[in-house]
Amino acid sequence: EPVLADSVVEYIGHPLAAVAAETMDIARSAAARIEVDYEVLEPILTIEEALEHEYYVADPMIMRRGDAASALNTAPHRLAGEVSCGGQDHFYLEGHIALAVPGEDQDMIVYSSTQHPTEVQHRVGHVLGVPSNAVTIELRRMGGAFGGKESQSTIIAAIAAVLARVSAKPVKLRLTRDDDMTVTGKRHDFLFRYEVGFDGNGTIQAVDMLLGARAGNVADLTTSVLTRSLCHADNCYYIPNALFRGYPCKTNTVSNTAFRGFGGPQGMIAIEEIIEHIARHLGLDVDTVRRRNYYGSGERDTTHYGMRVTDNIITDIIDQLEREVDITLWRATVDAWNRDNPVVKKGLAMMPIKFGISFNAPSLNQAGALVHVYTDGSVHLNHGGTEMGQGLYTKVAQVVAETFQIDIDTIKISATTTAKVPNTSATAASSGSDLNGMAAFNAASTIKDRMTEVAAQHFDVGVDEIHFADNRVYAGNQSVSFCELAELTWRNRVSLSATGFYRTPDIHWDVATLKGRPFYYFSYGVCVSEVAIDTLTGETKVTRSDILQDCGSSLNPTIDLGQIEGAFIQGMGWVTMEELCWNDAGRLMTHGPSTYKIPGSRDVPTIFNVHILKDAPNREPTIFRSKAIGEPPLMLAISIWLAIRDAVAHLTDYRHHVQLNSPATPERILTAIEDIRARDGGTATTK
Ligand code: MTE
Ligand code: HPA
Ligand code: MOS
């Protein structure tokens, strides 16, 4: 991937030159004077066009189990359909930014807003032609990232570094919001075409599905995103015969990239559409069809990519939520509302989720940490993870505090730097605390073991009799403070510094067959949402959402609640109002907050009940049996899209399948209403 366009500009907005100046204004006016002669080429802009021309950034990816073609032929019922979902701009409050500071020799320090300092280090080294040991990347925190800074920050940092090298001065590159939205990647929009075979109960026998992802001009992370889509196009459902065909479509638009959920949300939208389609066709309740298809025991516990679902709690968690919210009563209230109100209609829908935790490339599932204890008992902590508002630094510091049994404010969480913890993975795939928490635990445990030996000698007892509690270290009735023991350890000439390392066990993945156990475990959750739609304007309001989310044994329930709420609202934006529009020439027209609408505080559901599943430790030995939380709850917002569809389906008494893509904007909802009424012969009821 070239940092700047070379001879061919691949999309409108593709950066092709960079200017450094003493002030931002001078740089901007100089850049404005650059004249470019373009010869306009014929672009490929849409997924459909790319599919037609077989224009891809990588080979198509086929994931299969059984024989979908013959199972479709023999199935009692068979349906075909098409649905699409839009992309999404990350809209982090802090846009992309890098400050490159040249040092002595060939050295370069780059302060970069990035989820992936190591990849920035590699790319900066590459463009400068220097080894990794000459490049240091550092950051204390990002003002939000959401996947947008997993790979994309490399370009910003590389440009800043080149300009810093040629000018021999520090260079800061900060994109304006409009430039940021134009030149950096977004969530992949997808097109799905499917055929499903099922029996009279709604039990799925086969699915053949095309998943077309818009990659944009280069591959970036598209094949990984598509892999995750292929692995989540089952959601919680057992599909005995599956043929999932993934196409990484190349288009002359900005390269799409990681975004919270990383292809998972897209795959799940597709299968949820299929479940709903089956229900409408058979005249069954959607939740009934869901129940008939959940993963179970025996052969029904294995995914289409060969991983067994051994930690399945989806029906337990749904049962618990259904009991707590009394869904039958809720449905009756919605029905009553719809009988009494001719214009504003309500819809209700559930969304269960099963989300795989681990990077789908096994090699990425590793982390390092560095812990120093000083002789005054204060602790200096580094790990390879990055902080973007998700609370990772707090969680990792908690792990160290818990290990040493000391107060968290004794611990200095210092900036992430490639000079202290090398060869890291991106803080992504929700695995930041799983990986870095465990690496920090291992580092702290090494030091604790050494301190324990010193204490045992000091008190003349066995190591088993030493225990750490309340900032002190005890041997029976005797004790010293943690800092006294630190001092004593130093005097005994025992090291108070250690690195820690962690690799996720038991995972494997075969990229040729797309089979294996890519995930260490699954995270589960369920949400029921109620929406009101205005059938005259297409406007919607989420009137209530109830969430029950699995966090294992939560490391920090307050942070996790924040993550659940934030992810859910971000997902709500994706399925309802955030719409990326390109004109016919391929120019992105929605590149600022005036044209691209993210949810505001008033869009939050009127009633919003969020709960963490209790007494549900991770069955795998993760750090303190916790589970990852960053991405999974985003997909719970698909319940809103489904509830809107439920409200539209009500208009013709649930006789017809709703044709409505995501995002369900007012325009699309009005079109869906017209469409469903027309299919009902224009005699639609508004009862
Ligand atoms: N929360 C905030 N406040 N800001 C963010 O940028 N990114 C999300 C999620 N939560 C994000 C966030 C994404 S995409 C991921 S993968 C995880 O945080 C990454 O952090 P974790 O692995 O430590 O959960
Ligand atoms: N999630 C996020 N980022 C990634 C992944 C993933 O599964 N794989 C590679 N980069
Ligand atoms: Mo998150 S999309 O894995 O950075």
XYZ file of C-alpha atoms and ligand atoms in Angstrom:
725
model
C 0.000 0.000 0.000
C 1.675 3.203 -1.117
C 1.703 6.007 1.443
C 0.868 8.524 -1.288
C -0.657 7.827 -4.691
C 2.025 7.124 -7.237
C 1.025 7.438 -10.881
C -2.586 6.391 -10.419
C -4.945 8.099 -8.015
C -7.236 5.267 -6.964
C -10.117 7.217 -5.482
C -11.320 10.805 -5.208
C -9.434 12.235 -2.272
C -6.473 9.834 -2.497
C -3.555 11.841 -1.039
C -0.726 12.361 -3.523
C 1.518 14.977 -1.947
C 2.386 16.350 1.468
C 3.571 19.834 2.348
C 5.340 20.899 5.531
C 5.490 24.510 6.640
C 5.989 26.537 9.762
C 2.309 27.108 10.250
C -0.803 25.162 9.358
C -2.118 28.083 7.285
C 1.022 28.298 5.159
C 1.003 24.542 4.636
C -2.635 24.593 3.599
C -2.264 27.465 1.153
C 0.838 25.855 -0.354
C -1.025 22.571 -0.759
C -3.906 24.419 -2.412
C -1.503 25.701 -5.091
C -0.516 22.251 -6.258
C -1.928 21.670 -9.715
C -2.599 18.134 -10.791
C -3.352 16.968 -14.324
C -5.765 14.093 -14.082
C -6.763 11.794 -16.881
C -10.116 10.428 -15.737
C -10.311 6.652 -15.782
C -13.431 4.506 -15.607
C -13.995 3.737 -11.921
C -15.553 0.718 -10.257
C -17.519 2.071 -7.354
C -19.961 -0.497 -6.080
C -19.876 -4.047 -4.780
C -22.171 -5.112 -7.633
C -19.804 -3.704 -10.271
C -16.784 -5.295 -8.623
C -18.534 -8.682 -8.439
C -19.478 -8.408 -12.090
C -15.901 -7.622 -13.128
C -14.421 -10.088 -10.597
C -12.373 -7.168 -9.359
C -10.993 -8.185 -5.958
C -8.197 -7.170 -3.602
C -7.561 -10.852 -2.769
C -8.883 -14.250 -3.784
C -12.500 -15.035 -2.911
C -12.794 -16.952 0.368
C -15.012 -20.015 0.469
C -16.084 -21.468 3.812
C -18.097 -24.646 3.586
C -19.554 -27.557 5.501
C -21.601 -30.408 4.092
C -23.295 -30.101 0.739
C -25.418 -26.972 0.611
C -26.460 -27.434 -3.027
C -28.073 -30.835 -2.596
C -29.476 -29.986 0.829
C -31.154 -26.947 -0.731
C -32.634 -29.181 -3.423
C -34.103 -31.634 -0.956
C -35.280 -29.110 1.658
C -39.079 -28.875 2.085
C -38.871 -25.077 1.855
C -36.488 -22.853 0.000
C -36.187 -19.067 -0.094
C -33.856 -16.618 -1.761
C -33.140 -13.048 -0.814
C -30.803 -10.129 -0.874
C -29.930 -7.579 1.789
C -27.177 -5.056 2.323
C -25.666 -3.104 5.172
C -23.838 0.197 5.034
C -20.389 1.247 6.138
C -19.683 3.511 9.085
C -17.262 6.283 9.836
C -15.433 5.848 13.123
C -16.056 9.439 14.151
C -13.521 9.226 16.968
C -13.515 12.636 18.664
C -9.771 12.945 18.136
C -8.957 12.472 14.454
C -5.777 10.992 13.087
C -2.636 12.740 14.278
C 1.100 12.093 14.518
C 4.063 14.108 15.761
C 7.413 12.944 14.379
C 10.554 14.123 16.160
C 13.923 13.385 14.533
C 16.679 12.373 16.933
C 20.406 11.739 16.612
C 21.757 9.424 13.918
C 18.789 8.004 12.045
C 16.482 7.963 15.059
C 12.858 8.985 14.879
C 10.338 9.180 17.685
C 6.728 9.353 16.586
C 3.936 10.205 18.979
C 1.096 8.582 17.145
C -2.607 8.223 17.805
C -2.642 4.526 17.072
C -3.997 1.196 18.263
C -0.957 -0.486 16.759
C 2.371 1.119 17.724
C 4.372 -1.821 16.376
C 2.857 -1.634 12.911
C 3.466 2.124 12.882
C 7.075 1.403 13.860
C 7.411 -1.053 10.960
C 5.933 1.304 8.382
C 7.894 4.339 9.557
C 11.092 2.268 9.470
C 10.170 1.104 5.986
C 9.593 4.554 4.477
C 12.691 5.985 6.179
C 14.793 2.970 5.221
C 15.974 2.415 8.802
C 15.738 -0.624 11.087
C 13.075 -0.915 13.763
C 15.597 -0.094 16.487
C 15.867 3.452 15.106
C 12.139 4.082 15.408
C 10.183 4.532 18.617
C 6.428 4.931 18.705
C 4.822 6.283 21.824
C 1.339 7.235 22.937
C -0.374 7.783 26.235
C -3.921 7.582 24.934
C -6.125 8.111 21.924
C -9.254 10.219 21.882
C -11.135 7.236 20.494
C -10.228 4.775 17.761
C -12.918 2.080 17.270
C -10.716 0.126 14.857
C -10.003 3.199 12.729
C -6.502 3.423 14.122
C -5.550 -0.236 13.813
C -3.835 0.142 10.436
C -4.708 3.601 9.151
C -2.476 5.535 11.545
C 0.569 4.079 9.796
C 0.019 6.370 6.811
C -0.307 9.537 8.888
C 2.782 8.643 10.944
C 4.795 7.724 7.850
C 4.066 11.055 6.143
C 4.948 12.978 9.312
C 8.179 10.988 9.645
C 9.263 11.582 6.041
C 8.614 15.303 6.375
C 10.504 15.344 9.679
C 13.439 13.555 8.074
C 13.685 15.908 5.069
C 13.148 19.058 7.122
C 15.201 17.829 10.108
C 12.501 19.347 12.300
C 9.660 17.955 14.338
C 6.540 17.658 12.185
C 2.975 17.313 13.360
C 0.358 16.040 10.935
C -3.225 16.430 12.010
C -6.051 15.807 9.592
C -9.080 18.054 9.582
C -12.340 16.205 10.154
C -13.259 16.454 6.464
C -9.883 15.128 5.340
C -9.972 12.419 7.978
C -13.352 11.223 6.742
C -12.285 11.404 3.101
C -8.880 9.744 3.226
C -9.136 7.131 5.967
C -11.060 3.859 5.827
C -14.390 2.979 7.390
C -16.451 -0.063 8.218
C -16.949 -2.306 5.184
C -20.378 -2.121 3.635
C -21.626 -5.533 2.502
C -24.017 -7.037 0.021
C -25.544 -10.445 0.766
C -27.364 -12.800 -1.577
C -28.674 -15.979 -0.047
C -30.639 -19.117 -0.506
C -31.890 -20.984 2.525
C -33.471 -24.431 2.802
C -35.510 -25.374 5.882
C -38.232 -27.678 7.138
C -41.799 -26.861 8.122
C -40.679 -26.048 11.681
C -38.252 -23.448 10.428
C -35.187 -25.546 11.169
C -32.405 -24.580 8.784
C -31.009 -27.348 6.605
C -28.767 -25.371 4.287
C -27.572 -21.859 3.552
C -25.750 -20.756 0.441
C -24.662 -17.165 0.849
C -22.622 -14.649 -1.070
C -20.945 -12.030 1.111
C -19.572 -9.133 -0.924
C -17.456 -6.705 1.076
C -16.398 -3.366 -0.281
C -12.660 -3.292 0.331
C -11.928 0.030 -1.331
C -8.685 0.630 -3.190
C -6.340 -1.705 -1.277
C -6.594 -4.870 0.806
C -5.683 -3.407 4.219
C -7.490 -5.700 6.716
C -10.243 -6.815 4.356
C -9.433 -10.525 4.275
C -9.362 -10.649 8.093
C -12.626 -8.726 8.287
C -14.179 -11.058 5.755
C -12.937 -14.086 7.668
C -14.698 -12.810 10.759
C -17.876 -12.205 8.732
C -17.745 -15.762 7.438
C -17.249 -16.992 11.016
C -20.204 -14.946 12.309
C -22.733 -15.541 9.549
C -24.069 -18.325 11.793
C -24.515 -16.032 14.818
C -26.014 -18.471 17.368
C -27.451 -20.921 14.849
C -26.448 -24.365 13.716
C -26.282 -24.574 9.920
C -25.660 -28.196 8.920
C -24.906 -27.416 5.290
C -23.235 -24.098 4.710
C -21.628 -22.589 1.671
C -20.449 -19.078 2.504
C -18.695 -17.341 -0.349
C -16.787 -14.191 0.599
C -15.704 -11.666 -2.015
C -13.234 -8.913 -1.106
C -14.414 -6.433 -3.730
C -11.961 -3.851 -4.974
C -13.502 -0.428 -5.598
C -12.230 3.053 -6.385
C -13.211 4.330 -2.979
C -11.151 4.799 0.181
C -9.820 1.557 1.625
C -12.133 0.206 4.283
C -10.692 -1.085 7.532
C -11.340 -2.418 11.031
C -14.401 -1.133 12.863
C -15.742 -2.410 16.172
C -17.057 -5.897 15.466
C -14.695 -6.332 12.513
C -17.050 -8.037 10.052
C -19.011 -9.786 12.803
C -21.924 -7.320 12.731
C -22.211 -7.695 8.972
C -22.296 -11.505 9.077
C -24.894 -11.410 11.859
C -27.189 -8.996 10.006
C -27.287 -11.464 7.115
C -28.279 -14.512 9.165
C -30.815 -12.529 11.191
C -32.465 -11.445 7.923
C -32.605 -15.121 6.938
C -34.147 -16.182 10.263
C -36.774 -13.477 9.914
C -37.457 -14.442 6.305
C -38.103 -18.052 7.361
C -40.448 -16.905 10.137
C -42.505 -14.662 7.848
C -42.702 -17.375 5.216
C -43.977 -19.984 7.665
C -46.098 -17.527 9.612
C -44.135 -18.275 12.782
C -42.920 -16.010 15.528
C -39.287 -14.974 14.810
C -38.120 -15.989 18.289
C -39.618 -19.442 17.788
C -37.559 -19.896 14.644
C -34.493 -18.683 16.523
C -35.033 -21.222 19.274
C -35.311 -24.068 16.795
C -31.938 -23.204 15.347
C -29.700 -22.444 18.334
C -26.546 -24.463 18.743
C -27.200 -27.472 20.934
C -25.511 -30.690 21.891
C -24.163 -33.617 19.866
C -23.400 -32.728 16.289
C -25.425 -29.543 16.685
C -22.604 -28.028 18.759
C -20.093 -27.513 15.965
C -19.781 -24.411 13.800
C -19.463 -24.500 10.022
C -15.741 -23.716 10.446
C -15.211 -26.722 12.697
C -15.046 -25.124 16.147
C -17.109 -26.709 18.893
C -19.323 -24.368 20.878
C -18.561 -25.754 24.329
C -19.429 -22.698 26.384
C -22.928 -22.141 24.991
C -25.080 -20.122 27.393
C -27.273 -18.431 24.826
C -30.563 -20.061 25.805
C -29.850 -19.522 29.531
C -29.148 -15.858 29.024
C -32.232 -15.398 26.813
C -34.436 -17.235 29.307
C -33.146 -15.002 32.069
C -33.823 -11.801 30.125
C -37.240 -13.021 28.975
C -38.200 -13.733 32.588
C -36.937 -10.380 33.790
C -38.648 -8.283 31.135
C -41.750 -10.474 30.620
C -41.588 -10.473 26.885
C -45.100 -11.909 26.393
C -46.594 -8.997 28.263
C -44.345 -6.574 26.413
C -45.463 -8.001 23.060
C -49.092 -7.628 24.137
C -48.484 -3.968 25.020
C -46.961 -3.357 21.600
C -49.911 -5.089 19.908
C -52.348 -2.970 21.891
C -50.491 0.189 20.936
C -50.594 -0.792 17.294
C -54.354 -1.439 17.466
C -54.948 2.019 18.886
C -52.517 4.091 16.855
C -52.945 4.388 13.093
C -49.815 6.417 12.307
C -47.080 5.743 14.839
C -46.421 2.012 14.889
C -44.305 0.054 17.310
C -42.025 -2.882 16.696
C -40.291 -5.270 19.063
C -37.354 -7.580 18.427
C -34.708 -9.634 20.140
C -31.104 -9.987 19.113
C -28.988 -12.783 20.574
C -25.245 -12.721 19.999
C -22.352 -15.102 20.119
C -19.068 -13.359 19.330
C -15.735 -15.119 18.982
C -12.882 -13.776 21.082
C -9.316 -13.840 19.732
C -7.751 -12.359 16.632
C -8.666 -14.716 13.842
C -4.968 -14.972 12.936
C -3.535 -17.055 15.828
C -0.081 -15.386 15.688
C -1.567 -12.068 16.776
C -2.790 -13.468 20.079
C 0.228 -12.587 22.189
C 1.210 -9.762 24.499
C 4.021 -8.480 26.669
C 4.347 -6.378 29.785
C 7.089 -4.770 31.841
C 6.774 -4.175 35.568
C 9.216 -2.397 37.870
C 8.806 -2.186 41.615
C 10.819 0.676 43.113
C 12.310 0.541 46.594
C 9.641 2.894 47.940
C 7.028 0.337 46.938
C 5.704 2.287 43.975
C 5.146 0.370 40.769
C 5.808 1.322 37.154
C 3.702 -0.563 34.634
C 4.005 -0.918 30.884
C 2.209 -3.264 28.564
C 1.726 -3.525 24.846
C -1.910 -2.416 24.872
C -3.138 1.055 24.036
C -5.752 3.173 25.759
C -8.569 4.596 23.638
C -11.229 5.187 26.283
C -12.102 1.532 26.779
C -10.471 1.511 30.215
C -7.692 -0.953 29.412
C -5.029 0.883 31.419
C -7.270 0.808 34.471
C -8.044 -2.872 34.048
C -4.398 -3.860 33.653
C -3.405 -1.707 36.633
C -6.137 -3.459 38.649
C -4.614 -6.803 37.729
C -1.205 -5.712 39.028
C -2.713 -4.170 42.165
C -4.627 -7.390 42.810
C -1.533 -9.518 42.283
C 0.566 -7.517 44.753
C -2.441 -6.740 46.968
C -1.587 -3.045 46.886
C -3.648 0.076 46.224
C -4.146 0.908 42.572
C -2.832 4.434 43.056
C 0.591 2.989 43.935
C 0.801 2.004 40.275
C 1.986 4.373 37.579
C 0.482 3.429 34.264
C 2.932 4.846 31.791
C 2.574 5.539 28.079
C 2.706 2.678 25.611
C 6.037 2.643 23.818
C 7.700 0.238 21.432
C 10.950 0.818 23.307
C 9.650 -0.874 26.435
C 7.366 -3.610 25.142
C 8.326 -4.749 21.632
C 6.594 -6.695 18.852
C 3.075 -6.096 20.056
C -0.272 -6.759 18.402
C -2.857 -4.084 17.805
C -5.134 -3.384 20.724
C -8.086 -4.850 18.905
C -10.411 -7.825 18.642
C -11.605 -6.854 22.151
C -8.703 -8.848 23.500
C -6.718 -5.999 25.079
C -7.370 -6.978 28.676
C -7.300 -10.735 28.001
C -3.834 -10.477 26.501
C -2.164 -7.571 28.270
C -3.865 -8.292 31.580
C -2.406 -11.772 31.565
C 1.061 -10.557 30.450
C 1.071 -8.010 33.289
C -0.133 -10.678 35.706
C 2.778 -12.890 34.653
C 5.292 -10.055 35.077
C 3.936 -9.080 38.483
C 3.799 -12.732 39.585
C 7.480 -13.198 38.749
C 8.408 -10.271 40.998
C 5.979 -11.383 43.682
C 7.578 -14.847 43.750
C 10.998 -13.287 44.251
C 9.698 -10.988 46.991
C 8.010 -13.973 48.626
C 11.351 -15.757 48.905
C 12.977 -12.716 50.444
C 10.117 -12.435 52.934
C 10.335 -16.148 53.781
C 14.009 -15.763 54.563
C 13.372 -12.612 56.528
C 10.701 -14.219 58.729
C 12.445 -17.581 58.636
C 9.340 -19.432 57.430
C 8.465 -21.433 54.306
C 7.334 -19.567 51.190
C 3.885 -21.105 51.588
C 3.403 -19.149 54.782
C 3.898 -15.767 53.130
C 0.878 -13.907 51.926
C 0.233 -10.454 50.506
C -2.794 -8.447 51.683
C -3.784 -4.809 52.280
C -0.474 -3.290 51.166
C 1.397 -5.608 53.558
C 3.146 -8.940 53.498
C 2.344 -11.415 56.257
C 3.937 -14.458 57.848
C 1.486 -15.476 60.544
C 1.214 -12.575 62.985
C 4.303 -10.847 61.740
C 4.249 -8.480 58.804
C 6.110 -5.809 56.867
C 4.673 -3.214 54.554
C 4.889 -3.824 50.806
C 7.401 -0.988 50.505
C 9.542 -2.309 53.348
C 9.693 -5.638 51.573
C 10.598 -3.883 48.294
C 13.490 -2.176 50.062
C 14.524 -5.465 51.690
C 14.426 -7.241 48.323
C 16.752 -4.631 46.852
C 19.138 -4.920 49.818
C 19.247 -8.666 49.188
C 20.265 -7.878 45.602
C 17.178 -9.487 44.083
C 15.673 -7.963 40.942
C 12.454 -5.984 41.296
C 11.864 -5.768 37.570
C 10.352 -8.334 35.214
C 8.834 -8.782 31.828
C 5.730 -10.878 31.343
C 4.468 -12.648 28.278
C 1.226 -14.336 27.332
C 0.011 -16.332 24.377
C -3.567 -17.514 24.062
C -3.542 -21.319 24.301
C -5.406 -23.905 22.221
C -6.222 -21.813 19.153
C -5.426 -22.724 15.562
C -6.619 -21.748 12.118
C -6.037 -23.146 8.664
C -6.183 -20.304 6.131
C -6.400 -22.716 3.199
C -9.536 -24.538 4.354
C -10.871 -21.770 6.629
C -11.296 -24.269 9.444
C -10.027 -24.604 12.987
C -10.571 -23.162 16.409
C -9.919 -19.475 15.813
C -11.519 -18.317 19.067
C -10.518 -19.102 22.609
C -14.101 -18.617 23.752
C -17.340 -16.900 22.837
C -18.951 -13.887 24.433
C -22.748 -13.962 24.618
C -25.417 -11.336 25.013
C -29.031 -10.589 24.309
C -31.033 -7.445 23.774
C -34.705 -6.725 23.265
C -35.565 -3.379 21.706
C -38.812 -1.577 21.120
C -39.043 1.151 18.495
C -41.724 3.522 17.329
C -41.854 4.470 13.661
C -43.825 7.312 12.148
C -45.383 5.777 9.046
C -45.865 9.220 7.471
C -42.292 10.484 7.837
C -40.263 7.319 8.347
C -38.737 8.735 11.521
C -37.896 6.344 14.332
C -37.337 6.482 18.041
C -35.998 3.669 20.176
C -38.436 3.654 23.058
C -36.840 0.899 25.091
C -33.876 -1.472 25.073
C -33.080 -4.150 27.642
C -29.667 -5.749 27.544
C -28.164 -8.710 29.350
C -24.485 -9.092 28.519
C -21.969 -11.760 29.415
C -18.698 -10.308 30.779
C -17.472 -13.482 32.474
C -16.320 -12.340 35.931
C -16.124 -8.681 35.059
C -12.757 -7.060 35.795
C -14.523 -3.751 36.281
C -18.324 -3.623 36.056
C -18.410 0.180 35.777
C -16.107 0.174 32.766
C -17.952 -2.764 31.259
C -21.323 -1.046 31.610
C -19.835 1.968 29.838
C -18.549 -0.280 27.066
C -21.935 -1.977 26.684
C -23.816 1.306 26.504
C -21.304 2.933 24.169
C -21.052 -0.017 21.811
C -24.816 -0.357 21.691
C -25.377 3.298 20.826
C -22.619 3.136 18.215
C -24.327 0.089 16.723
C -27.631 1.954 16.805
C -26.025 4.692 14.697
C -24.807 2.102 12.214
C -28.220 0.476 11.705
C -30.371 3.612 11.781
C -28.851 6.959 10.865
C -25.202 6.883 9.852
C -25.188 6.895 6.076
C -22.203 7.247 3.799
C -23.148 8.686 0.417
C -20.978 8.789 -2.669
C -21.984 10.692 -5.782
C -21.937 9.081 -9.228
C -18.318 10.030 -9.771
C -17.330 8.288 -6.528
C -16.866 11.355 -4.349
C -17.763 10.883 -0.695
C -20.420 13.504 -0.008
C -20.790 12.840 3.723
C -17.455 13.951 5.129
C -18.402 16.062 8.113
C -20.934 16.241 10.941
C -23.252 18.456 8.862
C -24.013 15.587 6.486
C -23.052 12.535 8.520
C -25.222 12.076 11.592
C -24.087 10.065 14.586
C -26.408 9.445 17.530
C -26.799 12.244 20.046
C -27.810 12.090 23.679
C -31.525 12.365 22.815
C -31.305 9.318 20.582
C -30.506 7.044 23.513
C -33.452 4.691 24.162
C -36.069 6.362 26.355
C -35.880 3.380 28.686
C -32.437 1.788 28.668
C -31.832 -1.139 31.022
C -28.344 -2.573 30.864
C -27.277 -5.506 32.994
C -24.197 -7.662 33.240
C -24.853 -11.400 33.516
C -24.133 -12.470 37.099
C -22.196 -15.497 38.351
C -20.892 -16.387 34.924
C -17.116 -16.821 35.146
C -15.354 -17.586 31.892
C -14.970 -21.365 31.586
C -11.525 -20.800 30.128
C -8.782 -19.614 32.502
C -8.624 -16.021 31.256
C -7.391 -13.276 33.545
C -9.490 -13.631 36.698
C -12.067 -15.491 34.500
C -13.152 -12.276 32.805
C -14.408 -11.921 29.256
C -13.698 -9.378 26.565
C -16.321 -6.653 26.209
C -15.219 -3.972 23.724
C -17.028 -5.120 20.603
C -19.758 -7.711 21.327
C -22.497 -5.342 22.570
C -22.361 -3.332 19.328
C -24.157 -6.187 17.630
C -26.997 -6.090 20.159
C -28.116 -2.939 18.339
C -29.175 -5.104 15.416
C -32.277 -5.613 17.607
C -33.215 -2.033 16.684
C -33.012 -2.760 12.969
C -35.071 -5.906 13.518
C -37.618 -4.013 15.623
C -38.047 -1.434 12.861
C -38.637 -4.301 10.443
C -41.129 -5.779 12.893
C -43.047 -2.484 12.943
C -43.127 -2.387 9.139
C -44.188 -6.041 8.951
C -47.090 -5.245 11.272
C -48.585 -2.992 8.562
C -49.590 -6.042 6.567
C -50.204 -8.274 9.582
C -46.819 -9.973 9.300
C -47.847 -11.651 6.056
C -44.865 -10.354 4.095
C -41.136 -10.293 4.461
C -39.842 -6.730 4.822
C -37.386 -5.406 2.250
C -35.262 -2.987 4.212
C -31.519 -2.604 4.146
C -29.314 -1.141 6.860
C -29.107 1.669 7.799
C -32.867 1.961 8.219
C -33.014 5.677 7.499
C -36.386 7.472 7.273
C -36.236 7.386 3.440
C -35.586 3.660 3.415
C -38.337 3.014 5.956
C -40.870 4.955 3.866
C -39.828 2.986 0.796
C -40.147 -0.267 2.715
C -43.636 0.732 3.854
C -44.730 1.555 0.300
C -43.201 -1.669 -0.940
C -44.878 -3.904 1.623
C -48.253 -2.242 1.075
C -47.903 -2.645 -2.686
C -47.061 -6.328 -2.283
C -50.168 -6.692 -0.171
C -52.228 -5.433 -3.104
C -52.475 -1.876 -1.875
C -55.050 -2.870 0.738
C -52.739 -2.822 3.699
C -54.324 -2.510 7.073
C -53.251 0.052 9.579
C -55.025 -1.687 12.403
N -14.197 2.248 23.658
C -13.846 3.559 23.540
N -14.248 4.423 24.491
N -13.120 4.005 22.481
C -12.712 3.160 21.473
O -12.047 3.586 20.540
N -12.727 0.833 20.606
C -13.444 -0.436 20.606
C -13.635 -0.962 22.033
N -14.134 0.066 22.889
C -13.074 1.768 21.568
C -13.806 1.365 22.715
C -12.800 -1.488 19.822
S -13.022 -1.507 18.156
C -12.079 -2.500 20.410
S -11.444 -3.774 19.498
C -11.803 -2.510 21.850
O -12.368 -1.394 22.506
C -10.304 -2.526 22.061
O -9.956 -2.468 23.391
P -9.956 -3.751 24.354
O -9.425 -4.897 23.566
O -9.065 -3.330 25.450
O -11.371 -3.951 24.767
N -10.128 -8.303 15.020
C -9.552 -7.094 14.958
N -8.449 -6.850 14.320
C -7.865 -7.855 13.683
C -8.404 -9.139 13.697
C -9.597 -9.372 14.403
O -10.136 -10.479 14.453
N -7.608 -9.923 12.965
C -6.618 -9.137 12.512
N -6.764 -7.884 12.943
Mo -11.463 -3.204 17.178
S -12.368 -3.140 15.330
O -10.898 -4.853 16.836
O -10.123 -2.239 16.844
